[in-house]
Coordinates of C-alpha atoms in Angstrom, one line a residue:
Chain A
M862 CA 31.8 14.8 -28.6
S863 CA 33.7 11.6 -29.7
L864 CA 33.5 8.1 -28.5
D865 CA 36.4 5.8 -27.6
K866 CA 36.6 2.1 -28.2
A867 CA 35.7 1.1 -24.7
T868 CA 32.4 3.3 -24.9
V869 CA 31.5 1.7 -28.2
A870 CA 32.1 -1.8 -26.7
K871 CA 29.8 -0.9 -23.7
I872 CA 27.0 0.4 -26.0
A873 CA 27.2 -2.7 -28.2
H874 CA 26.8 -4.8 -25.1
L875 CA 23.9 -2.8 -23.7
A876 CA 22.3 -3.2 -27.1
R877 CA 23.2 -7.1 -27.1
I878 CA 25.1 -6.6 -30.3
K879 CA 28.0 -9.0 -30.5
T880 CA 31.0 -7.3 -31.8
D881 CA 34.7 -8.6 -32.2
D882 CA 37.7 -6.3 -31.9
A883 CA 38.2 -5.7 -35.7
Q884 CA 34.6 -4.6 -36.1
L885 CA 34.8 -2.3 -33.1
D886 CA 37.5 -0.1 -34.8
A887 CA 35.2 0.3 -37.8
M888 CA 32.2 1.1 -35.6
V889 CA 34.1 3.8 -33.6
A890 CA 35.0 5.5 -36.9
D891 CA 31.4 5.3 -38.1
L892 CA 29.8 6.4 -35.0
N893 CA 32.1 9.4 -34.6
T894 CA 31.2 10.4 -38.0
I895 CA 27.5 10.3 -37.3
L896 CA 27.9 12.2 -34.1
G897 CA 30.0 14.9 -35.9
F898 CA 27.3 15.2 -38.4
V899 CA 24.5 15.5 -35.7
E900 CA 26.8 17.9 -33.7
Q901 CA 26.3 20.6 -36.4
L902 CA 23.0 21.3 -34.6
S903 CA 24.9 22.6 -31.6
E904 CA 25.9 25.6 -33.8
V905 CA 22.4 26.9 -33.4
N906 CA 21.9 29.1 -30.4
T907 CA 19.1 27.6 -28.2
D908 CA 19.4 29.8 -25.1
N909 CA 16.0 30.5 -23.6
V910 CA 14.4 27.8 -26.0
E911 CA 12.3 25.2 -24.3
P912 CA 13.3 21.6 -25.1
L913 CA 10.8 20.3 -27.8
A914 CA 9.6 16.7 -27.6
S915 CA 7.5 17.1 -30.7
V916 CA 7.4 19.4 -33.7
T917 CA 3.6 19.2 -34.4
G918 CA 2.5 21.1 -31.4
H919 CA -0.2 18.6 -31.0
G920 CA -1.1 16.6 -27.8
L921 CA -1.5 12.9 -27.5
P922 CA -4.8 11.5 -28.9
L923 CA -6.7 9.6 -26.2
R924 CA -8.7 6.4 -26.5
A925 CA -11.6 5.2 -24.4
D926 CA -11.0 2.6 -21.7
V927 CA -12.7 -0.4 -23.5
V928 CA -11.4 -3.8 -24.0
T929 CA -11.1 -4.1 -27.8
D930 CA -8.0 -6.4 -28.3
G931 CA -6.3 -9.6 -27.0
A932 CA -7.9 -13.0 -26.3
Y933 CA -5.9 -14.6 -29.2
P934 CA -3.1 -16.4 -27.5
E935 CA -2.4 -18.6 -30.6
R936 CA -1.7 -15.4 -32.6
V937 CA 0.5 -14.1 -29.8
L938 CA 2.5 -17.3 -29.6
A939 CA 2.6 -18.0 -33.4
N940 CA 6.1 -16.8 -33.8
A941 CA 7.6 -18.2 -30.6
P942 CA 10.5 -20.5 -31.1
D943 CA 9.4 -22.6 -28.2
R944 CA 6.3 -22.8 -25.9
A945 CA 4.8 -24.8 -23.0
H946 CA 1.3 -24.8 -21.4
G947 CA 0.4 -21.5 -23.2
Y948 CA 3.6 -19.8 -22.1
Y949 CA 6.6 -18.7 -24.1
A950 CA 9.4 -21.0 -23.0
V951 CA 12.9 -19.3 -23.1
P952 CA 16.3 -20.2 -21.9
K953 CA 16.3 -20.0 -18.3
V954 CA 17.0 -16.7 -16.6
V955 CA 17.5 -16.8 -12.9
E956 CA 18.4 -14.0 -10.5
Chain B
M52 CA 14.8 17.7 10.8
T53 CA 16.2 16.6 14.2
A54 CA 16.4 12.8 14.8
E55 CA 13.8 11.4 17.1
K56 CA 15.5 9.4 19.9
S57 CA 12.9 6.6 19.8
N58 CA 13.8 5.7 16.2
L59 CA 17.6 5.5 16.7
V60 CA 19.3 2.2 16.4
T61 CA 22.3 1.5 18.8
G62 CA 25.4 0.2 17.4
N63 CA 28.9 -0.4 18.8
T64 CA 30.0 3.2 18.2
G65 CA 26.7 4.9 19.3
D66 CA 23.4 5.7 17.8
W67 CA 22.5 5.5 14.1
E68 CA 19.5 7.0 12.2
I69 CA 17.9 5.0 9.4
V70 CA 16.8 7.0 6.4
L71 CA 14.1 5.5 4.0
G72 CA 12.6 6.5 0.8
L73 CA 10.0 4.4 -1.0
E74 CA 9.1 3.9 -4.7
V75 CA 5.6 2.3 -4.7
H76 CA 4.3 0.7 -8.0
A77 CA 0.5 0.8 -8.0
Q78 CA -1.4 -0.9 -10.7
V79 CA -3.9 1.6 -12.2
T80 CA -7.6 0.3 -12.0
S81 CA -8.8 0.3 -15.6
N82 CA -10.5 -2.1 -17.8
S83 CA -7.8 -2.0 -20.6
K84 CA -4.1 -1.5 -20.7
L85 CA -2.2 1.8 -20.8
F86 CA -1.4 1.7 -24.6
S87 CA -3.5 -1.2 -25.9
G88 CA -7.1 -2.4 -25.8
A89 CA -6.3 -5.8 -24.2
A90 CA -8.0 -6.6 -20.9
T91 CA -6.2 -6.3 -17.4
T92 CA -8.2 -8.9 -15.3
F93 CA -5.9 -10.8 -12.8
G94 CA -5.5 -14.5 -13.0
S95 CA -6.5 -15.3 -16.6
E96 CA -5.1 -17.9 -18.8
P97 CA -1.4 -17.2 -19.8
N98 CA -1.1 -14.9 -22.8
S99 CA -4.9 -14.5 -23.3
Q100 CA -4.9 -10.8 -22.5
V101 CA -2.2 -9.8 -24.8
S102 CA -2.5 -7.6 -28.0
L103 CA 0.1 -7.4 -30.7
V104 CA 1.0 -4.1 -29.1
D105 CA 1.8 -5.8 -25.9
S106 CA 3.9 -8.5 -27.5
A107 CA 5.7 -5.8 -29.4
M108 CA 5.1 -6.9 -33.0
P109 CA 6.8 -4.8 -35.5
G110 CA 4.8 -1.8 -36.7
M111 CA 2.3 -1.7 -33.8
L112 CA 1.7 1.7 -32.4
P113 CA 0.7 2.6 -28.8
V114 CA -2.5 4.8 -28.1
I115 CA -3.0 6.0 -24.5
N116 CA -6.0 5.0 -22.5
E117 CA -7.8 8.2 -21.3
E118 CA -8.9 6.5 -18.0
C119 CA -5.3 5.9 -16.9
V120 CA -4.6 9.6 -17.4
R121 CA -7.7 10.5 -15.3
Q122 CA -6.7 7.9 -12.6
A123 CA -3.1 9.5 -12.4
V124 CA -4.5 13.0 -12.1
R125 CA -7.1 12.0 -9.4
T126 CA -4.3 10.2 -7.5
G127 CA -2.1 13.2 -7.8
L128 CA -4.8 15.4 -6.3
G129 CA -5.4 12.8 -3.6
L130 CA -1.7 13.2 -2.7
N131 CA -2.0 17.0 -2.6
A132 CA 0.4 17.2 -5.5
A133 CA 1.3 19.5 -8.3
I134 CA -0.4 18.2 -11.7
N135 CA 1.6 18.8 -14.7
R136 CA -0.7 19.6 -17.5
F137 CA 2.2 18.9 -20.0
S138 CA 4.1 15.6 -19.6
V139 CA 6.3 13.4 -21.9
F140 CA 6.7 9.6 -22.2
D141 CA 10.2 8.3 -22.5
R142 CA 11.7 4.8 -23.3
K143 CA 13.6 3.1 -20.6
N144 CA 15.8 0.6 -22.3
Y145 CA 16.8 -2.8 -20.9
F146 CA 16.6 -6.4 -21.9
Y147 CA 14.7 -9.0 -20.1
A148 CA 12.8 -12.0 -21.3
D149 CA 9.4 -10.7 -20.0
L150 CA 9.9 -7.3 -21.8
P151 CA 9.3 -8.0 -25.4
Q152 CA 9.7 -4.3 -26.6
G153 CA 13.3 -4.2 -25.2
Y154 CA 12.1 -0.9 -23.4
Q155 CA 9.5 0.2 -20.9
I156 CA 7.4 3.3 -21.8
S157 CA 7.7 5.4 -18.8
Q158 CA 8.1 9.1 -17.9
F159 CA 11.5 10.4 -16.9
K160 CA 12.1 14.1 -16.9
Q161 CA 8.5 15.3 -17.3
P162 CA 6.2 13.2 -15.1
I163 CA 2.4 13.7 -15.0
V164 CA 2.5 14.6 -11.3
G165 CA 5.0 16.6 -9.3
E166 CA 5.6 17.3 -5.6
G167 CA 3.0 16.5 -3.0
V168 CA 2.6 15.4 0.7
I169 CA 0.6 12.9 2.8
T170 CA 0.1 12.6 6.5
V171 CA 0.7 9.3 7.9
D172 CA -0.9 7.8 11.2
L173 CA 1.7 6.5 13.8
P174 CA 1.0 4.5 17.0
G175 CA -0.3 6.4 19.8
G176 CA -2.4 8.7 17.6
R177 CA 0.8 10.7 16.3
S178 CA 1.1 11.6 12.8
K179 CA 3.8 12.7 10.3
S180 CA 4.1 14.5 7.0
I181 CA 5.9 12.5 4.3
G182 CA 6.8 14.3 1.1
I183 CA 6.0 12.9 -2.4
E184 CA 8.6 13.7 -5.1
R185 CA 6.7 12.7 -8.1
L186 CA 4.2 10.2 -9.7
H187 CA 4.6 8.9 -13.2
L188 CA 2.7 6.6 -15.4
E189 CA 4.4 3.6 -17.0
Q190 CA 3.9 0.0 -18.4
D191 CA 4.2 -3.1 -16.3
A192 CA 6.4 -5.9 -17.7
G193 CA 5.3 -9.5 -18.2
K194 CA 5.7 -12.3 -15.7
S195 CA 8.6 -14.8 -15.7
I196 CA 8.1 -18.2 -14.1
H197 CA 11.3 -19.9 -13.2
D198 CA 10.4 -22.9 -11.1
Q199 CA 8.3 -25.0 -13.6
S200 CA 11.2 -26.4 -15.7
P201 CA 14.7 -27.1 -14.9
T202 CA 15.9 -25.6 -18.2
K203 CA 13.3 -23.0 -19.3
S204 CA 11.8 -19.9 -17.9
F205 CA 8.0 -19.5 -18.8
I206 CA 6.8 -16.1 -19.9
D207 CA 3.2 -14.8 -19.5
L208 CA 2.6 -11.4 -21.1
N209 CA -0.9 -10.8 -19.7
R210 CA 0.6 -8.1 -17.3
S211 CA 2.7 -6.6 -20.1
G212 CA 1.4 -3.1 -20.8
V213 CA -0.9 -2.8 -17.8
A214 CA -0.8 0.8 -16.4
L215 CA 1.3 1.4 -13.3
M216 CA 1.7 4.6 -11.3
E217 CA 5.2 4.7 -9.8
I218 CA 4.9 6.9 -6.7
V219 CA 8.2 8.2 -5.3
S220 CA 8.5 9.5 -1.8
R221 CA 11.1 11.8 -0.3
P222 CA 13.7 10.2 2.1
D223 CA 11.5 11.3 5.0
M224 CA 11.0 8.1 6.9
R225 CA 13.1 7.2 9.8
S226 CA 11.9 3.6 10.9
A227 CA 10.4 0.4 9.5
E228 CA 7.3 1.4 11.4
E229 CA 7.0 4.8 9.5
A230 CA 7.6 3.1 6.2
A231 CA 4.8 0.6 7.1
A232 CA 2.6 3.6 8.0
Y233 CA 3.3 5.3 4.8
V234 CA 2.5 2.2 2.7
K235 CA -0.8 1.8 4.6
K236 CA -1.8 5.4 4.2
L237 CA -0.9 5.4 0.5
R238 CA -2.9 2.2 0.1
S239 CA -5.8 3.8 2.0
I240 CA -5.8 6.9 -0.2
L241 CA -5.6 5.0 -3.5
R242 CA -8.6 2.8 -2.4
Y243 CA -10.7 5.7 -1.5
L244 CA -9.8 7.2 -4.8
G245 CA -10.7 4.0 -6.6
T246 CA -7.4 4.4 -8.6
C247 CA -5.7 1.2 -7.5
D248 CA -7.2 -1.8 -5.5
G249 CA -4.0 -1.9 -3.3
N250 CA -4.0 -5.7 -3.3
M251 CA -0.3 -6.6 -2.4
Q252 CA -0.8 -10.4 -2.6
E253 CA -1.8 -10.1 -6.3
G254 CA 1.0 -7.6 -7.0
S255 CA -1.2 -4.6 -7.6
M256 CA 0.9 -2.7 -5.2
R257 CA 4.6 -3.3 -4.6
A258 CA 7.3 -1.2 -3.1
D259 CA 11.0 -0.6 -3.7
V260 CA 12.6 0.6 -0.4
N261 CA 15.9 2.7 -0.4
V262 CA 17.7 2.3 2.9
S263 CA 20.7 4.2 4.2
V264 CA 22.0 4.8 7.7
R265 CA 23.9 7.8 9.2
K266 CA 25.0 9.3 12.5
P267 CA 22.2 11.8 13.5
G268 CA 22.9 15.1 12.0
D269 CA 25.4 13.8 9.3
E270 CA 24.9 13.9 5.6
L271 CA 22.9 11.1 3.8
G272 CA 24.7 7.8 3.7
T273 CA 25.1 5.5 0.6
R274 CA 21.7 3.8 -0.1
C275 CA 20.8 0.3 -1.1
E276 CA 17.5 -0.5 -2.9
I277 CA 15.5 -3.5 -1.7
K278 CA 13.3 -4.5 -4.8
N279 CA 9.8 -5.8 -5.0
M280 CA 8.4 -5.9 -1.5
N281 CA 4.8 -7.1 -1.7
S282 CA 4.1 -7.5 2.0
I283 CA 4.2 -4.8 4.7
R284 CA 5.4 -7.3 7.3
F285 CA 8.2 -8.6 5.0
M286 CA 9.1 -4.9 4.2
Q287 CA 9.6 -4.2 7.9
Q288 CA 11.7 -7.2 8.4
A289 CA 13.9 -6.4 5.3
I290 CA 14.4 -2.8 6.4
E291 CA 15.6 -3.8 10.0
Y292 CA 17.9 -6.4 8.6
E293 CA 19.3 -4.2 6.0
A294 CA 19.9 -1.2 8.4
R295 CA 21.6 -3.6 10.8
R296 CA 23.8 -5.0 8.0
Q297 CA 24.9 -1.5 7.0
I298 CA 25.7 -0.3 10.4
E299 CA 27.9 -3.5 11.0
I300 CA 29.7 -2.9 7.7
I301 CA 30.4 0.7 8.7
E302 CA 31.4 0.0 12.2
D303 CA 33.9 -2.6 11.0
G304 CA 35.6 0.1 8.9
G305 CA 34.0 -0.8 5.6
T306 CA 31.9 1.2 3.2
I307 CA 28.4 0.5 1.6
D308 CA 28.3 -0.2 -2.1
Q309 CA 25.3 1.4 -3.8
E310 CA 23.4 -1.7 -5.1
T311 CA 20.1 -3.4 -5.6
R312 CA 19.2 -6.1 -3.1
L313 CA 16.4 -8.7 -2.8
F314 CA 14.8 -9.9 0.4
D315 CA 14.8 -13.5 1.0
A316 CA 11.6 -14.1 3.3
N317 CA 12.6 -17.7 4.3
K318 CA 16.0 -16.5 5.6
G319 CA 14.9 -13.1 6.7
E320 CA 17.8 -11.5 5.0
T321 CA 18.7 -9.3 2.0
R322 CA 21.2 -10.3 -0.7
S323 CA 22.9 -8.6 -3.5
M324 CA 21.4 -8.7 -7.0
R325 CA 24.6 -7.9 -8.9
S326 CA 23.6 -9.3 -12.2
K327 CA 21.2 -6.2 -12.8
E328 CA 24.0 -3.7 -12.1
E329 CA 25.1 -3.0 -15.7
A330 CA 21.4 -2.7 -16.7
H331 CA 21.2 0.5 -14.7
D332 CA 22.2 2.3 -17.8
Y333 CA 18.7 2.8 -19.1
R334 CA 19.6 5.2 -21.9
Y335 CA 16.1 7.2 -21.6
F336 CA 15.0 9.1 -24.5
P337 CA 11.5 10.6 -25.5
D338 CA 9.4 7.9 -27.1
P339 CA 9.0 9.0 -30.8
D340 CA 5.8 7.0 -31.0
L341 CA 4.1 9.2 -28.5
L342 CA 3.3 13.0 -28.6
P343 CA 3.4 14.9 -25.3
L344 CA 0.4 14.5 -23.0
I345 CA -1.5 17.7 -22.6
F346 CA -4.7 18.5 -20.8
S347 CA -6.5 21.6 -19.6
E348 CA -7.0 23.2 -16.2
E349 CA -10.7 22.7 -16.7
F350 CA -10.2 18.8 -16.7
V351 CA -8.1 18.9 -13.6
E352 CA -10.6 21.1 -11.8
A353 CA -13.5 18.8 -12.8
E354 CA -11.6 15.8 -11.4
K355 CA -10.9 17.7 -8.2
A356 CA -14.6 18.5 -7.8
K357 CA -15.5 14.7 -8.2
L358 CA -12.9 13.5 -5.5
P359 CA -14.5 11.6 -2.5
E360 CA -13.9 12.7 1.1
L361 CA -10.4 11.4 1.8
P362 CA -9.2 9.6 4.9
D363 CA -7.6 12.7 6.4
A364 CA -10.8 14.8 6.1
K365 CA -13.0 12.0 7.4
K366 CA -10.6 11.4 10.3
A367 CA -10.8 15.2 11.2
R368 CA -14.6 15.0 10.9
F369 CA -14.9 12.0 13.1
I370 CA -12.8 13.7 15.8
A371 CA -14.6 16.9 15.6
D372 CA -18.2 15.7 15.3
F373 CA -18.0 12.4 17.2
G374 CA -15.4 13.3 19.8
L375 CA -13.3 10.2 18.9
S376 CA -9.6 9.9 19.8
P377 CA -7.2 10.4 16.8
Y378 CA -6.2 6.7 17.3
D379 CA -9.8 5.4 17.1
A380 CA -10.6 7.8 14.2
A381 CA -7.4 6.6 12.2
I382 CA -8.6 2.9 12.5
L383 CA -12.1 3.7 11.4
V384 CA -11.2 5.6 8.4
E385 CA -8.6 3.4 7.1
E386 CA -11.1 1.6 4.8
Q387 CA -14.0 3.5 3.2
E388 CA -16.3 0.5 3.9
T389 CA -15.3 0.6 7.6
A390 CA -16.0 4.3 7.8
A391 CA -19.4 3.8 6.2
F392 CA -20.2 0.9 8.6
Y393 CA -19.3 3.1 11.5
E394 CA -21.3 6.1 10.5
K395 CA -24.4 3.8 10.2
V396 CA -23.9 2.4 13.7
A397 CA -23.2 5.8 15.2
D398 CA -26.2 7.3 13.5
G399 CA -28.6 8.5 16.4
R400 CA -26.4 6.6 19.0
D401 CA -23.5 7.4 21.4
P402 CA -20.6 7.6 18.8
K403 CA -17.9 6.7 21.4
L404 CA -19.8 3.7 22.3
A405 CA -20.3 2.7 18.9
A406 CA -16.5 3.2 18.2
N407 CA -15.7 1.1 21.1
W408 CA -17.9 -1.8 20.1
M409 CA -16.6 -1.8 16.6
I410 CA -13.0 -1.7 17.4
T411 CA -12.8 -3.9 20.4
E412 CA -15.6 -6.5 20.0
L413 CA -16.4 -6.6 16.3
F414 CA -12.8 -6.1 14.8
G415 CA -11.5 -8.4 17.6
N416 CA -13.9 -11.3 16.6
L417 CA -13.4 -10.7 13.0
N418 CA -9.7 -11.0 13.3
K419 CA -10.0 -14.2 15.3
A420 CA -12.5 -15.7 12.8
G421 CA -10.2 -14.6 9.9
K422 CA -13.1 -12.6 8.4
D423 CA -13.6 -9.3 6.7
L424 CA -16.2 -6.7 7.5
S425 CA -17.8 -7.5 4.3
D426 CA -18.6 -11.0 5.5
S427 CA -19.3 -10.1 9.1
P428 CA -22.2 -12.1 10.7
V429 CA -23.1 -8.9 12.6
D430 CA -24.1 -6.1 10.3
E431 CA -24.6 -2.4 11.1
E432 CA -28.2 -2.8 12.1
K433 CA -27.6 -5.6 14.5
L434 CA -24.6 -3.9 16.2
G435 CA -26.7 -0.8 16.5
G436 CA -29.5 -2.8 18.1
L437 CA -27.1 -4.2 20.6
I438 CA -25.9 -0.7 21.5
D439 CA -29.6 0.4 21.9
L440 CA -30.2 -2.4 24.6
I441 CA -27.2 -1.2 26.5
T442 CA -28.3 2.6 26.2
D443 CA -31.9 1.9 27.4
N444 CA -30.5 -0.3 30.3
T445 CA -32.1 -3.5 29.0
I446 CA -28.8 -5.2 29.4
S447 CA -25.6 -4.4 31.1
G448 CA -22.3 -3.8 29.3
R449 CA -21.0 -7.2 30.7
I450 CA -23.9 -9.1 29.5
A451 CA -23.7 -7.3 26.1
K452 CA -20.4 -8.9 25.5
D453 CA -22.0 -12.3 25.8
V454 CA -24.8 -11.3 23.8
F455 CA -22.4 -10.1 21.0
A456 CA -20.3 -13.4 21.2
E457 CA -23.7 -15.2 20.5
M458 CA -24.8 -12.8 17.8
F459 CA -21.4 -13.3 16.0
E460 CA -21.8 -17.1 16.3
S461 CA -25.5 -17.3 15.3
G462 CA -26.2 -14.2 13.2
K463 CA -29.2 -13.6 15.3
D464 CA -30.1 -10.1 16.4
A465 CA -29.6 -8.8 20.0
P466 CA -33.3 -8.5 21.2
T467 CA -34.0 -12.1 20.1
I468 CA -31.0 -13.4 22.0
V469 CA -31.8 -11.5 25.1
E470 CA -35.4 -12.8 25.1
E471 CA -34.5 -16.3 24.3
K472 CA -31.8 -16.6 27.0
G473 CA -33.8 -14.3 29.5
L474 CA -30.8 -11.9 29.8
R475 CA -32.9 -8.9 30.5
Q476 CA -31.2 -6.8 33.2
V477 CA -32.7 -6.8 36.6
T478 CA -33.7 -3.3 37.6
D479 CA -36.4 -4.2 40.1
T480 CA -35.3 -2.7 43.4
G481 CA -37.0 -5.4 45.3
A482 CA -35.4 -8.2 43.4
I483 CA -32.0 -6.7 43.9
E484 CA -32.5 -6.2 47.5
E485 CA -33.4 -9.9 47.8
L486 CA -30.3 -10.9 46.3
I487 CA -28.3 -8.6 48.5
D488 CA -30.0 -9.9 51.5
S489 CA -29.2 -13.6 50.7
V490 CA -25.5 -12.7 50.1
M491 CA -25.2 -10.8 53.3
A492 CA -26.9 -13.7 55.2
S493 CA -24.5 -16.2 53.9
Q494 CA -21.4 -13.9 54.4
A495 CA -22.1 -12.7 57.9
E496 CA -18.5 -12.8 58.9
K497 CA -17.5 -10.6 56.0
V498 CA -20.3 -8.2 56.7
A499 CA -18.9 -7.8 60.2
E500 CA -15.5 -7.2 58.9
Y501 CA -16.8 -4.6 56.4
R502 CA -18.7 -2.8 59.1
S503 CA -15.6 -2.8 61.4
G504 CA -13.8 -0.7 58.8
K505 CA -12.6 -3.1 55.9
D506 CA -13.9 -0.8 53.2
K507 CA -12.1 -2.8 50.5
L508 CA -14.6 -5.7 50.8
F509 CA -17.1 -3.6 49.0
G510 CA -16.1 -4.9 45.6
F511 CA -16.3 -8.5 47.0
F512 CA -20.0 -7.9 47.8
V513 CA -20.6 -6.4 44.5
G514 CA -19.2 -9.5 42.8
Q515 CA -21.1 -11.8 44.9
V516 CA -24.4 -10.1 44.1
M517 CA -23.7 -9.9 40.4
K518 CA -22.9 -13.5 40.5
Q519 CA -26.1 -14.5 42.3
S520 CA -27.9 -12.6 39.6
Q521 CA -25.9 -14.4 36.6
G522 CA -24.7 -11.0 35.7
K523 CA -28.2 -9.6 35.1
A524 CA -28.4 -7.1 37.9
N525 CA -28.0 -3.5 37.0
P526 CA -24.5 -2.8 38.5
A527 CA -25.3 0.9 39.3
M528 CA -28.4 -0.2 41.3
V529 CA -26.4 -2.9 42.9
N530 CA -23.8 -0.5 44.1
E531 CA -26.2 2.0 45.4
L532 CA -28.4 -0.5 47.2
L533 CA -25.6 -2.5 48.6
K534 CA -24.1 0.7 50.1
K535 CA -27.2 1.4 52.0
K536 CA -27.8 -2.1 53.2
L537 CA -24.1 -2.7 54.3
A538 CA -24.3 0.7 56.2
G539 CA -27.0 -1.1 58.2

């Protein structure tokens, strides 16, 4: 598998990473090297092997349905660049 | 499945069939969020129910709420669906101001609930099976408010991280009416189970509707998705508008673009939401912060044993035990509280009479007054008391309607009103005969006509006698005695 420049540009856009044309060429090379490295895994025969989402074999630990957190809007908003009336205020996004 | 004629829409080139599939987002009833201990109460101060997990502070880790898992399993069982004892959480990646993580934790390839089926109730007592494709657990996003400032959008993260069940149907619906029936039935089942309050105004339940059209018997057409419908009425309007739009485009030689659309309730039309199109590349991958969700068969069986009697079972029981029509039974079981009210009224009384009085008089008056059963001035005992007076012939059905209106107005019980207003039915033969005699005396001409063969006048005499008695005479006795007297 190898990525072309247009695909890398699209991925960058989806991740909201601003890239100029010169950077893109270097990224294509880097990403293809990484993919080539990971691709070594495909040398292993995985026929009849179930996909594995976790290597520990454990299931998800569960917590009780109790309110134990929240009620600190000041802490939540502490890092907000802008706020108004208890809300985060962000540049207008309109559909 | 062959197309039902009554559902087809007529275009310039013949009949078209509408094909609908729904994705319903139902907020799980729980005290705290899916992956954090923050509260879920509706309508709190902005950002007051947000933990550092929900606001996506670096280093915070999600821990799943066992009650949300239980609720999803209960819902799956209520939808007659396969329960997957092994499921996986994935990240669905997109950028939006009210999604601080930059991804929504959802389930993609391995959801907690698989295929199921529900039966929906259609007008005229008909019903239809609608397939469920899957149900998965996911996080809700925050809320954006766009209309409070000319230059800013305001973000409230109280809803961020609240557990949702996304319930995906098969494309089995063929009309706006069927889609409405599906949402109503789903809502009813969720409310019986107590897994979602079904409150569409507060956004606890919202539907995305996939709409396509085709000539009957053809392959499925290209679909458009109408997002975020939070009213059944608007959903029906949106479907009808969208189907008509698609038919017109195809009949004019055009093709349908697969896209997301929004319904504008003011204009009554759908419009394209093109800005979101690129975001459809969600790049799902298993969430590395979360192990697979695994539970035992015993857990599922224990939940199954705890399920309440669900609407379909209750409806079947009402039809079998009380002799109700499927239509009446469907109305009475839609809400658990209504069914319980009905069972109390029907207890030891004529069940059909009880159903008629609830559906026609009680619901009619509640609707007019804009009230719910929970704040009805006439409770189970009072309605039962009224029915008892009809059954033991103390009052006629006609008078009972007036008594009911008075009960609804004043909150008094039926015997009190009957006594106060002297509405007790006249069953004294002598008294009724007196009334008949006086009517016959004042209508001598009509009596002669009747006797010379104008049978139809009988109804007129009944009416006159009842009027004389101010509605209080026993109608059966009036009929009987009048017949004898008129015969001479």
